[in-house]
Coordinates of C-alpha atoms and ligand atoms in Angstrom, one line a residue:
M202 CA 5.5 -8.2 12.9
N203 CA 3.4 -11.2 11.9
K204 CA 3.1 -14.0 14.4
A205 CA 4.3 -16.7 12.0
Y206 CA 7.4 -14.7 11.3
E207 CA 8.2 -14.4 15.0
M208 CA 7.9 -18.2 15.4
F209 CA 10.0 -18.7 12.3
M210 CA 12.7 -16.5 13.8
T211 CA 12.7 -18.5 17.0
H212 CA 13.5 -21.6 14.9
I213 CA 16.2 -19.7 13.0
A214 CA 17.9 -18.6 16.2
E215 CA 18.1 -22.2 17.4
L216 CA 19.6 -23.3 14.0
A217 CA 22.1 -20.5 14.3
D218 CA 23.1 -21.7 17.8
I219 CA 23.6 -25.3 16.6
G220 CA 25.8 -23.8 13.8
H221 CA 27.7 -21.8 16.4
A222 CA 28.6 -24.9 18.3
Q223 CA 29.5 -26.8 15.1
S224 CA 31.9 -24.0 14.1
L225 CA 33.5 -23.8 17.5
I226 CA 34.3 -27.5 17.9
G227 CA 35.4 -27.5 14.3
W228 CA 37.9 -24.6 15.0
D229 CA 39.1 -26.4 18.1
Q230 CA 39.7 -29.6 16.1
E231 CA 42.0 -27.8 13.7
T232 CA 43.9 -25.9 16.4
Y233 CA 44.2 -27.2 20.0
M234 CA 42.4 -30.6 20.2
P235 CA 44.8 -33.4 21.2
P236 CA 45.1 -36.1 18.5
R237 CA 43.3 -38.7 20.5
G238 CA 40.2 -36.5 20.8
V239 CA 39.3 -37.1 17.1
A240 CA 36.9 -40.1 17.6
M241 CA 34.6 -38.5 20.1
R242 CA 34.8 -35.2 18.2
A243 CA 33.7 -36.9 15.0
R244 CA 30.7 -38.4 16.9
A245 CA 29.8 -35.0 18.4
Q246 CA 30.0 -33.4 14.9
G247 CA 27.8 -36.1 13.5
T248 CA 25.2 -35.6 16.2
L249 CA 25.1 -31.9 15.8
A250 CA 24.9 -32.2 12.0
G251 CA 22.0 -34.6 12.4
L252 CA 20.3 -32.3 14.9
Y253 CA 20.7 -29.4 12.5
H254 CA 19.1 -31.3 9.7
Q255 CA 16.3 -32.5 11.9
R256 CA 15.4 -29.0 13.1
L257 CA 15.8 -27.5 9.6
T258 CA 13.3 -30.0 8.1
A259 CA 11.0 -30.2 11.2
P260 CA 7.3 -30.2 10.0
E261 CA 6.6 -27.1 12.1
L262 CA 9.3 -25.1 10.4
V263 CA 8.3 -26.5 7.0
A264 CA 4.7 -25.3 7.6
L265 CA 5.9 -21.9 8.8
V266 CA 8.1 -21.4 5.7
E267 CA 5.1 -22.4 3.5
D268 CA 2.8 -19.9 5.3
L269 CA 5.3 -17.1 5.0
Q270 CA 5.9 -17.7 1.3
G271 CA 2.3 -16.7 0.8
V272 CA 2.7 -13.4 2.7
E273 CA 4.1 -10.2 1.3
L274 CA 7.4 -9.7 3.2
E275 CA 9.8 -6.8 3.0
G276 CA 13.5 -6.2 3.8
D277 CA 15.3 -8.7 6.0
A278 CA 12.2 -10.8 6.5
A279 CA 12.0 -11.5 2.8
V280 CA 15.7 -12.4 2.7
N281 CA 15.4 -14.7 5.7
V282 CA 12.5 -16.6 4.4
R283 CA 14.0 -16.8 0.9
E284 CA 17.3 -18.2 2.2
V285 CA 15.8 -20.7 4.7
S286 CA 13.3 -21.9 2.1
R287 CA 16.2 -22.6 -0.3
E288 CA 18.2 -24.5 2.3
Q289 CA 15.2 -26.3 3.6
G290 CA 14.0 -27.2 0.1
R291 CA 17.4 -28.7 -0.7
A292 CA 17.5 -30.7 2.6
L293 CA 14.0 -32.1 2.0
K294 CA 14.8 -33.3 -1.5
I295 CA 17.8 -35.4 -0.5
P296 CA 16.7 -38.6 1.3
R297 CA 18.4 -39.5 4.5
D298 CA 19.9 -42.7 3.1
L299 CA 21.6 -40.7 0.4
V300 CA 23.0 -38.2 2.9
V301 CA 24.4 -41.1 5.0
E302 CA 25.9 -42.9 2.1
L303 CA 27.5 -39.8 0.7
S304 CA 29.0 -38.9 4.1
R305 CA 30.3 -42.5 4.6
T306 CA 31.8 -42.6 1.1
E307 CA 33.4 -39.3 1.7
S308 CA 35.1 -40.4 4.9
M309 CA 36.4 -43.6 3.2
A310 CA 37.4 -41.6 0.1
H311 CA 39.4 -39.2 2.3
E312 CA 41.4 -42.1 3.8
A313 CA 41.9 -43.5 0.3
W314 CA 43.0 -40.1 -1.0
V315 CA 45.6 -39.7 1.8
E316 CA 47.0 -43.2 0.9
A317 CA 46.9 -42.6 -2.8
R318 CA 48.7 -39.3 -2.5
E319 CA 51.4 -40.8 -0.3
N320 CA 52.0 -43.6 -2.8
S321 CA 51.3 -41.3 -5.8
D322 CA 48.9 -43.9 -7.1
F323 CA 45.6 -42.6 -8.5
R324 CA 44.2 -46.1 -8.8
L325 CA 43.9 -46.4 -5.0
F326 CA 41.6 -43.4 -5.0
E327 CA 39.7 -44.0 -8.3
P328 CA 36.9 -46.4 -7.2
L329 CA 35.9 -44.2 -4.3
L330 CA 36.1 -41.0 -6.4
A331 CA 33.9 -42.7 -9.0
K332 CA 31.4 -43.5 -6.2
I333 CA 31.4 -39.9 -5.0
V334 CA 30.8 -38.6 -8.5
E335 CA 27.9 -41.1 -8.9
L336 CA 26.3 -40.0 -5.6
K337 CA 26.8 -36.3 -6.3
K338 CA 25.0 -36.8 -9.6
E339 CA 22.2 -38.3 -7.8
V340 CA 22.1 -35.4 -5.4
A341 CA 22.1 -33.0 -8.3
D342 CA 19.2 -34.9 -9.9
R343 CA 17.2 -34.8 -6.7
V344 CA 17.8 -31.2 -6.0
G345 CA 17.1 -30.2 -9.6
Y346 CA 18.9 -27.7 -11.8
E347 CA 18.5 -25.6 -14.9
G348 CA 21.0 -25.8 -17.8
E349 CA 23.9 -28.1 -17.2
I350 CA 24.2 -30.4 -14.1
Y351 CA 27.3 -28.5 -12.9
N352 CA 24.9 -25.7 -11.8
A353 CA 23.6 -27.9 -9.0
L354 CA 27.1 -28.4 -7.7
L355 CA 28.2 -24.7 -8.0
D356 CA 25.0 -23.5 -6.3
E357 CA 26.1 -25.1 -3.0
Y358 CA 29.1 -22.8 -2.8
E359 CA 28.2 -19.8 -5.0
P360 CA 24.5 -19.5 -4.6
Y361 CA 22.6 -18.3 -7.7
A362 CA 25.7 -18.4 -9.9
R363 CA 25.3 -20.0 -13.3
T364 CA 28.0 -22.0 -15.1
E365 CA 26.9 -20.5 -18.4
E366 CA 27.9 -17.0 -17.1
I367 CA 31.2 -18.2 -15.6
V368 CA 32.4 -20.0 -18.7
P369 CA 33.0 -17.0 -20.9
L370 CA 34.7 -15.1 -18.1
F371 CA 37.1 -18.0 -17.4
E372 CA 37.7 -18.5 -21.1
Q373 CA 38.7 -14.9 -21.5
L374 CA 40.9 -15.1 -18.5
R375 CA 42.7 -18.2 -19.9
E376 CA 43.2 -16.7 -23.3
R377 CA 44.9 -13.7 -21.8
L378 CA 46.8 -15.4 -19.0
V379 CA 48.4 -18.2 -21.0
P380 CA 50.4 -15.8 -23.2
L381 CA 51.3 -13.6 -20.3
V382 CA 52.8 -16.6 -18.4
E383 CA 54.7 -17.6 -21.6
R384 CA 56.1 -14.1 -22.0
I385 CA 57.2 -13.9 -18.4
A386 CA 58.8 -17.4 -18.7
E387 CA 61.0 -16.2 -21.6
V388 CA 62.4 -13.5 -19.5
D389 CA 65.5 -14.9 -17.8
I390 CA 65.3 -13.0 -14.6
F391 CA 64.5 -14.3 -11.2
P392 CA 64.0 -11.0 -9.3
A393 CA 65.7 -10.8 -6.0
Q394 CA 65.9 -14.5 -5.3
G395 CA 67.1 -15.3 -1.8
I396 CA 65.5 -12.4 0.0
L397 CA 62.5 -14.3 1.3
D398 CA 64.0 -17.7 2.0
Q399 CA 66.4 -16.7 4.8
E400 CA 66.0 -17.4 8.5
Y401 CA 63.1 -15.3 9.8
P402 CA 62.5 -16.0 13.6
I403 CA 58.9 -17.0 14.1
A404 CA 58.3 -14.7 17.1
A405 CA 59.1 -11.7 15.0
Q406 CA 56.9 -13.0 12.1
E407 CA 54.1 -13.2 14.6
T408 CA 54.7 -9.6 15.8
L409 CA 54.6 -8.4 12.2
G410 CA 51.4 -10.3 11.4
L411 CA 49.6 -9.0 14.4
Q412 CA 50.7 -5.5 13.6
V413 CA 49.4 -5.6 10.0
M414 CA 46.1 -7.2 11.2
E415 CA 45.6 -4.3 13.7
D416 CA 46.5 -1.7 11.0
M417 CA 43.9 -3.3 8.8
G418 CA 41.4 -2.7 11.5
F419 CA 40.9 -6.3 12.7
D420 CA 39.4 -6.1 16.2
L421 CA 41.4 -8.4 18.5
E422 CA 38.7 -7.9 21.2
A423 CA 36.3 -9.7 18.8
G424 CA 38.8 -12.2 17.3
R425 CA 42.1 -14.0 17.6
L426 CA 45.0 -15.4 15.7
D427 CA 46.2 -19.0 16.2
R428 CA 48.2 -21.6 14.3
A429 CA 46.9 -24.4 12.1
V430 CA 48.3 -26.7 9.5
H431 CA 45.9 -25.4 6.9
P432 CA 45.2 -21.7 7.5
F433 CA 41.5 -20.6 7.7
C434 CA 39.1 -18.1 9.1
S435 CA 36.2 -19.2 11.2
G436 CA 33.5 -16.7 12.0
I437 CA 31.9 -18.3 15.1
S438 CA 30.0 -15.0 15.3
R439 CA 30.7 -11.4 14.2
D440 CA 32.2 -10.8 17.6
D441 CA 34.2 -14.0 17.7
V442 CA 36.2 -14.3 14.5
R443 CA 39.1 -16.8 14.6
L444 CA 42.0 -16.7 12.2
T445 CA 44.8 -19.1 11.8
T446 CA 48.1 -19.0 10.0
R447 CA 51.2 -21.2 9.8
Y448 CA 54.8 -20.2 10.2
S449 CA 58.0 -21.4 8.5
A450 CA 61.3 -20.2 10.0
D451 CA 63.0 -20.0 6.6
W452 CA 60.3 -18.7 4.4
L453 CA 58.7 -15.3 5.2
P454 CA 55.8 -15.0 2.7
G455 CA 53.8 -18.0 4.0
S456 CA 52.8 -16.6 7.3
L457 CA 52.8 -12.9 6.2
F458 CA 50.5 -13.2 3.2
G459 CA 48.5 -16.0 4.8
T460 CA 47.8 -13.7 7.8
I461 CA 46.8 -10.8 5.5
H462 CA 44.6 -13.1 3.5
E463 CA 42.7 -14.5 6.5
A464 CA 42.4 -11.1 8.1
G465 CA 40.7 -10.0 4.9
H466 CA 38.1 -12.8 5.5
G467 CA 38.0 -11.8 9.2
L468 CA 37.2 -8.1 8.4
Y469 CA 34.2 -9.3 6.4
E470 CA 32.9 -11.4 9.3
Q471 CA 33.4 -8.6 11.8
G472 CA 31.8 -6.1 9.5
L473 CA 28.5 -8.1 9.0
P474 CA 25.4 -6.2 10.0
E475 CA 24.9 -5.9 13.8
D476 CA 21.2 -5.7 13.5
A477 CA 20.9 -9.1 11.7
V478 CA 23.2 -11.3 13.8
G479 CA 22.5 -15.0 13.6
T480 CA 20.1 -14.7 10.6
P481 CA 20.6 -15.4 6.9
A482 CA 20.3 -11.7 6.1
G483 CA 23.3 -11.1 8.4
A484 CA 25.5 -13.7 6.9
S485 CA 28.1 -13.4 4.1
V486 CA 26.9 -13.7 0.5
S487 CA 29.0 -16.5 -1.0
L488 CA 32.4 -18.1 -1.0
G489 CA 33.4 -16.1 -4.0
I490 CA 32.5 -12.8 -2.4
H491 CA 34.3 -13.9 0.8
E492 CA 37.4 -14.8 -1.2
S493 CA 37.3 -11.4 -2.9
Q494 CA 37.8 -9.8 0.5
S495 CA 40.9 -11.9 1.3
R496 CA 42.4 -11.6 -2.1
L497 CA 41.9 -7.9 -2.3
W498 CA 43.9 -7.4 0.9
E499 CA 46.5 -10.1 0.2
N500 CA 47.3 -9.3 -3.4
M501 CA 46.0 -5.9 -4.5
I502 CA 47.2 -4.3 -1.2
G503 CA 49.7 -6.7 0.4
R504 CA 51.7 -7.3 -2.8
S505 CA 51.6 -3.6 -3.9
R506 CA 54.5 -1.2 -4.0
A507 CA 52.5 1.3 -2.0
F508 CA 52.1 -1.1 0.9
W509 CA 55.8 -1.9 1.0
T510 CA 56.7 1.7 0.8
H511 CA 55.2 1.9 4.3
Y512 CA 56.0 -1.6 5.7
L513 CA 59.5 -2.3 4.4
P514 CA 61.2 0.1 7.0
R515 CA 59.1 -1.6 9.7
L516 CA 60.1 -5.0 8.4
K517 CA 63.7 -4.0 8.4
A518 CA 63.4 -3.0 12.0
L519 CA 62.2 -6.5 12.8
F520 CA 64.8 -8.3 10.6
P521 CA 67.7 -5.9 10.3
E522 CA 70.4 -8.4 9.2
Q523 CA 68.2 -10.3 6.7
L524 CA 67.1 -7.1 4.9
E525 CA 70.0 -4.7 5.4
S526 CA 70.8 -4.3 1.8
V527 CA 67.3 -4.8 0.3
D528 CA 65.6 -1.9 -1.3
I529 CA 61.9 -1.4 -2.2
D530 CA 62.4 -2.4 -5.8
A531 CA 64.0 -5.7 -4.9
F532 CA 61.5 -6.5 -2.2
Y533 CA 58.5 -5.6 -4.4
A534 CA 59.9 -7.9 -7.1
A535 CA 60.6 -10.7 -4.6
V536 CA 57.0 -10.8 -3.3
N537 CA 55.7 -10.8 -6.9
Q538 CA 57.7 -13.5 -8.5
V539 CA 55.8 -15.4 -11.2
E540 CA 56.8 -18.9 -12.1
S541 CA 54.7 -21.8 -13.3
S542 CA 54.5 -24.6 -10.7
L543 CA 52.8 -27.9 -10.4
I544 CA 51.1 -27.2 -7.1
R545 CA 48.1 -24.9 -6.9
V546 CA 48.6 -23.7 -3.3
E547 CA 52.2 -22.6 -4.1
A548 CA 51.1 -20.6 -7.2
D549 CA 51.5 -16.9 -7.7
E550 CA 48.9 -14.3 -8.5
V551 CA 49.1 -14.9 -12.3
T552 CA 49.4 -18.7 -12.7
Y553 CA 47.0 -19.5 -9.8
N554 CA 43.9 -18.9 -11.9
L555 CA 45.1 -21.4 -14.6
H556 CA 45.2 -24.1 -11.9
I557 CA 41.6 -23.2 -11.1
I558 CA 40.4 -23.1 -14.7
L559 CA 41.9 -26.5 -15.3
R560 CA 39.9 -27.9 -12.3
F561 CA 36.7 -26.2 -13.3
E562 CA 36.9 -27.6 -16.8
L563 CA 37.7 -31.1 -15.6
E564 CA 34.8 -31.1 -13.1
R565 CA 32.4 -29.9 -15.8
D566 CA 33.6 -32.6 -18.2
L567 CA 33.3 -35.2 -15.5
F568 CA 29.7 -34.4 -14.6
A569 CA 28.7 -34.1 -18.3
D570 CA 30.3 -37.5 -19.0
R571 CA 32.9 -36.1 -21.4
V572 CA 35.7 -37.4 -19.3
S573 CA 35.6 -40.5 -17.1
V574 CA 37.1 -40.8 -13.6
G575 CA 39.8 -43.2 -15.0
D576 CA 40.9 -40.6 -17.6
L577 CA 41.4 -37.8 -15.1
P578 CA 45.2 -38.2 -14.5
A579 CA 46.0 -38.2 -18.3
V580 CA 43.7 -35.3 -19.1
W581 CA 45.0 -33.4 -16.1
N582 CA 48.6 -33.7 -17.2
E583 CA 47.8 -32.8 -20.8
R584 CA 46.1 -29.6 -19.8
M585 CA 48.8 -28.7 -17.3
E586 CA 51.2 -28.8 -20.2
Q587 CA 48.9 -26.7 -22.4
Y588 CA 48.2 -24.0 -19.8
L589 CA 51.4 -23.9 -17.7
G590 CA 54.0 -25.6 -19.8
L591 CA 54.6 -28.2 -17.1
R592 CA 53.9 -32.0 -17.0
P593 CA 53.5 -33.5 -13.5
P594 CA 56.0 -36.3 -13.1
D595 CA 53.5 -38.3 -10.9
D596 CA 49.9 -38.2 -9.7
A597 CA 50.8 -36.8 -6.2
Q598 CA 52.0 -33.6 -8.0
G599 CA 49.1 -33.8 -10.4
V600 CA 45.5 -34.9 -10.0
L601 CA 46.0 -36.1 -6.4
Q602 CA 47.2 -32.8 -4.9
D603 CA 44.0 -31.3 -3.6
I604 CA 41.8 -32.5 -0.8
H605 CA 38.5 -31.1 -2.3
W606 CA 37.3 -34.0 -4.4
S607 CA 37.8 -36.5 -1.6
M608 CA 35.4 -34.5 0.5
G609 CA 32.8 -34.2 -2.3
G610 CA 33.7 -30.6 -2.9
M611 CA 33.1 -30.5 -6.6
G612 CA 31.9 -27.0 -7.5
Y613 CA 34.1 -25.3 -4.9
F614 CA 37.2 -24.5 -7.0
P615 CA 35.7 -21.8 -9.3
T616 CA 34.9 -19.7 -6.2
Y617 CA 38.6 -19.0 -5.8
T618 CA 38.9 -17.4 -9.2
L619 CA 35.5 -15.7 -8.9
G620 CA 37.0 -14.2 -5.8
N621 CA 39.9 -12.7 -7.8
L622 CA 37.5 -11.3 -10.4
Y623 CA 35.2 -9.7 -7.8
A624 CA 38.3 -8.4 -5.9
A625 CA 39.7 -6.6 -9.0
Q626 CA 36.3 -5.1 -9.8
F627 CA 35.7 -3.9 -6.2
F628 CA 39.3 -2.6 -6.0
N629 CA 38.9 -0.6 -9.2
Q630 CA 35.8 1.0 -7.7
A631 CA 37.5 1.7 -4.4
Q632 CA 40.3 3.5 -6.3
K633 CA 37.7 5.7 -7.9
D634 CA 35.7 6.4 -4.7
L635 CA 38.8 7.0 -2.5
S636 CA 40.7 9.3 -4.8
D637 CA 44.0 9.0 -2.8
L638 CA 43.9 5.3 -2.0
E639 CA 47.5 4.7 -3.1
G640 CA 48.7 7.6 -1.0
Q641 CA 46.8 6.3 2.0
I642 CA 48.3 2.9 1.6
E643 CA 51.8 4.4 1.3
R644 CA 51.2 6.2 4.6
G645 CA 50.0 3.0 6.2
E646 CA 46.5 4.4 6.5
L647 CA 44.5 1.3 5.8
G648 CA 41.4 2.4 7.6
Y649 CA 39.9 4.3 4.7
L650 CA 39.7 1.1 2.6
K651 CA 38.4 -0.9 5.5
T652 CA 35.6 1.6 6.0
W653 CA 34.8 1.5 2.3
L654 CA 34.6 -2.3 2.3
N655 CA 32.5 -2.2 5.5
E656 CA 30.0 0.2 4.0
K657 CA 29.8 -1.1 0.5
I658 CA 30.0 -4.9 1.1
H659 CA 30.2 -6.2 4.7
Q660 CA 27.3 -4.3 6.2
R661 CA 25.0 -5.5 3.5
G662 CA 25.1 -9.1 4.8
S663 CA 23.4 -11.2 2.2
R664 CA 20.6 -8.8 1.5
L665 CA 21.8 -8.7 -2.0
R666 CA 22.8 -11.8 -4.0
A667 CA 26.4 -11.8 -5.3
G668 CA 25.5 -10.6 -8.8
E669 CA 23.3 -7.8 -7.4
L670 CA 26.0 -6.8 -5.0
V671 CA 28.6 -6.4 -7.7
M672 CA 26.1 -4.4 -9.7
E673 CA 25.2 -2.2 -6.8
V674 CA 28.8 -1.5 -5.8
T675 CA 30.4 -1.1 -9.2
G676 CA 27.5 -0.3 -11.5
E677 CA 28.1 -3.2 -13.8
K678 CA 28.0 -7.0 -14.0
L679 CA 31.0 -9.1 -13.0
N680 CA 33.5 -8.7 -15.8
A681 CA 37.0 -10.3 -16.2
D682 CA 38.6 -7.2 -17.7
Y683 CA 39.3 -5.6 -14.4
F684 CA 41.3 -8.6 -13.2
T685 CA 43.2 -9.2 -16.5
D686 CA 44.0 -5.5 -16.9
Y687 CA 45.3 -5.4 -13.4
L688 CA 47.5 -8.4 -13.9
E689 CA 48.8 -7.3 -17.3
A690 CA 49.6 -3.8 -16.1
K691 CA 51.4 -5.0 -12.9
F692 CA 53.4 -7.9 -14.3
S693 CA 54.2 -6.3 -17.7
A694 CA 55.9 -3.5 -15.7
L695 CA 57.6 -5.8 -13.3
Y696 CA 59.0 -8.1 -16.0
G697 CA 59.3 -5.6 -18.8
V698 CA 57.1 -7.8 -21.2
Ligands
LIG948 MG1 40.5 -17.8 1.5

C-alpha cells in the first residue's frame, strides 16, 4: 500500500482513539458519574474535543488527504479518504471563533431551555434559540450546500441525504397517516387497558430484558446493559457496546421495548466489519440506518404477534399474578395501543411519525425564514391540532418538550422517521429472503434475522452510502410505501378500521 496512505492511517487510528476516550467518558457521565463530577468532566470533554479538532485539521493530515485525493484508490482506502476528507473539509471551513461561540451559546441555551420548560414559558428560551439559529445559518453558509439551506443541517446527521428527496416521502406518509389516526380515534375501544400498568418488579423486568437481548444474539462478552435516565446505545468499539435502559415498577413497556430498541442498535455496532475496526469504512452509515436497526427489532419484531406467541408464556412465568388471565390477543393489542398524545417520546408506532414530520417542517420553515423563532409556539400548536387533533395546553407540552434544539440539533429529527422507512423496507426484504421468518420468530429463533442483518447491513460498515445500501439490499430506492402499507395492514386489522 502506498506510503502516504499508511501515514494517513496512523493519523486516523489516533483520531479513533481520541473518539474512543470521548465515548467512554460520555457513557460514564450518563451512568455512574457522581453528580459533583460534572465540572471536571465538562473540562475533560472540552479538551478532548479540541484535541480531536486540532489533529483532524493538522497541516500534515490536510496535506496527506490532498495527496491521496490525487491517487486512484480502491475499496476501503477510497472510503476512508472520502469520509475523512468530508469531515476535515467541514472542520476547516468553520472558523474556531464560530465553533466556540456556538458551543458557548448551546450550553447557555440548554440551561435556558431547562428553566423555560419548568416554567412552561417559551419566552425564556426564545433569545438563545434565535441566537443558535443565527449561528447555525452561518455554519451552513460557511460549509456550503446545494438546494435549500436545510441540506447543510441534515448532512450532519444523515450524510448525503437531500431534503428534496425526503419531502415527498414525508408528505406521502402524512397524507396516509392523518386519516388512519382519525379512523382509529373514532373507534371507541381501548384494547386491554390495565394489563401493562400494574406492578412489575424491576428485578424480573431486568431478567426479561437480558433474556431477550441474548436471544437476539447480543454478545454480553462484548457489551453490557446499565441504567440511565435517557436510554441510549454507545458503541465504544465493536467489542465494547454499552446499552442503557430505564425501569418503571408500574409500567412494563418502557424498559422492555427500550431494551429491545437499544439492543437493535447494539447488534449493529457489534456486527460492524472486524477488518475495518477504528476506520470510517468500519463505522455505521448514518443515524437513519442506525435507527432502522432499533425500530425493526422494537416494532416489527417486538410488537408482533409472532414474537408474543413465543414470549408471552415466558412473561407469564416471570409475572404469574399480573398476567394470569391475559391471552395473546389481549397482550398483542395492549402493546399496540394507538392514541394521539402531546409528547413525542410517549407516542405509538403510528402517531410518532406525525410528531417528527411536524418538527421537520418547522425546522425547514425556520431556516428558510418562512417562520420566525417567536412564531414557533403558535405554529406548533396549530399543526398539532391539524395532524393529531390535539392542542397543547402550554409550551412545556408543546414546543419546549424536546432537548434537541437547545443543543443545536436541527436536522436530527428526520432521521427518526427515515429509520422507520428504512426499517420497513429492510423488513420486507428479510421476509422475502427468509421464507419462514414469521415461523422462526414464533419459535423464538431470532438468530436467522440477526444473521441476515449482519450480512446485508452491519458487515458492510459505511462502504456504501445510505441510499446505495438500501438499493443494494432491497433493489430499489427508499420508498414510503413499505412503511405505510405495514402500518395500515397491522392497525386496520387490530382496530377493525
Ligand atoms: Mg434509537
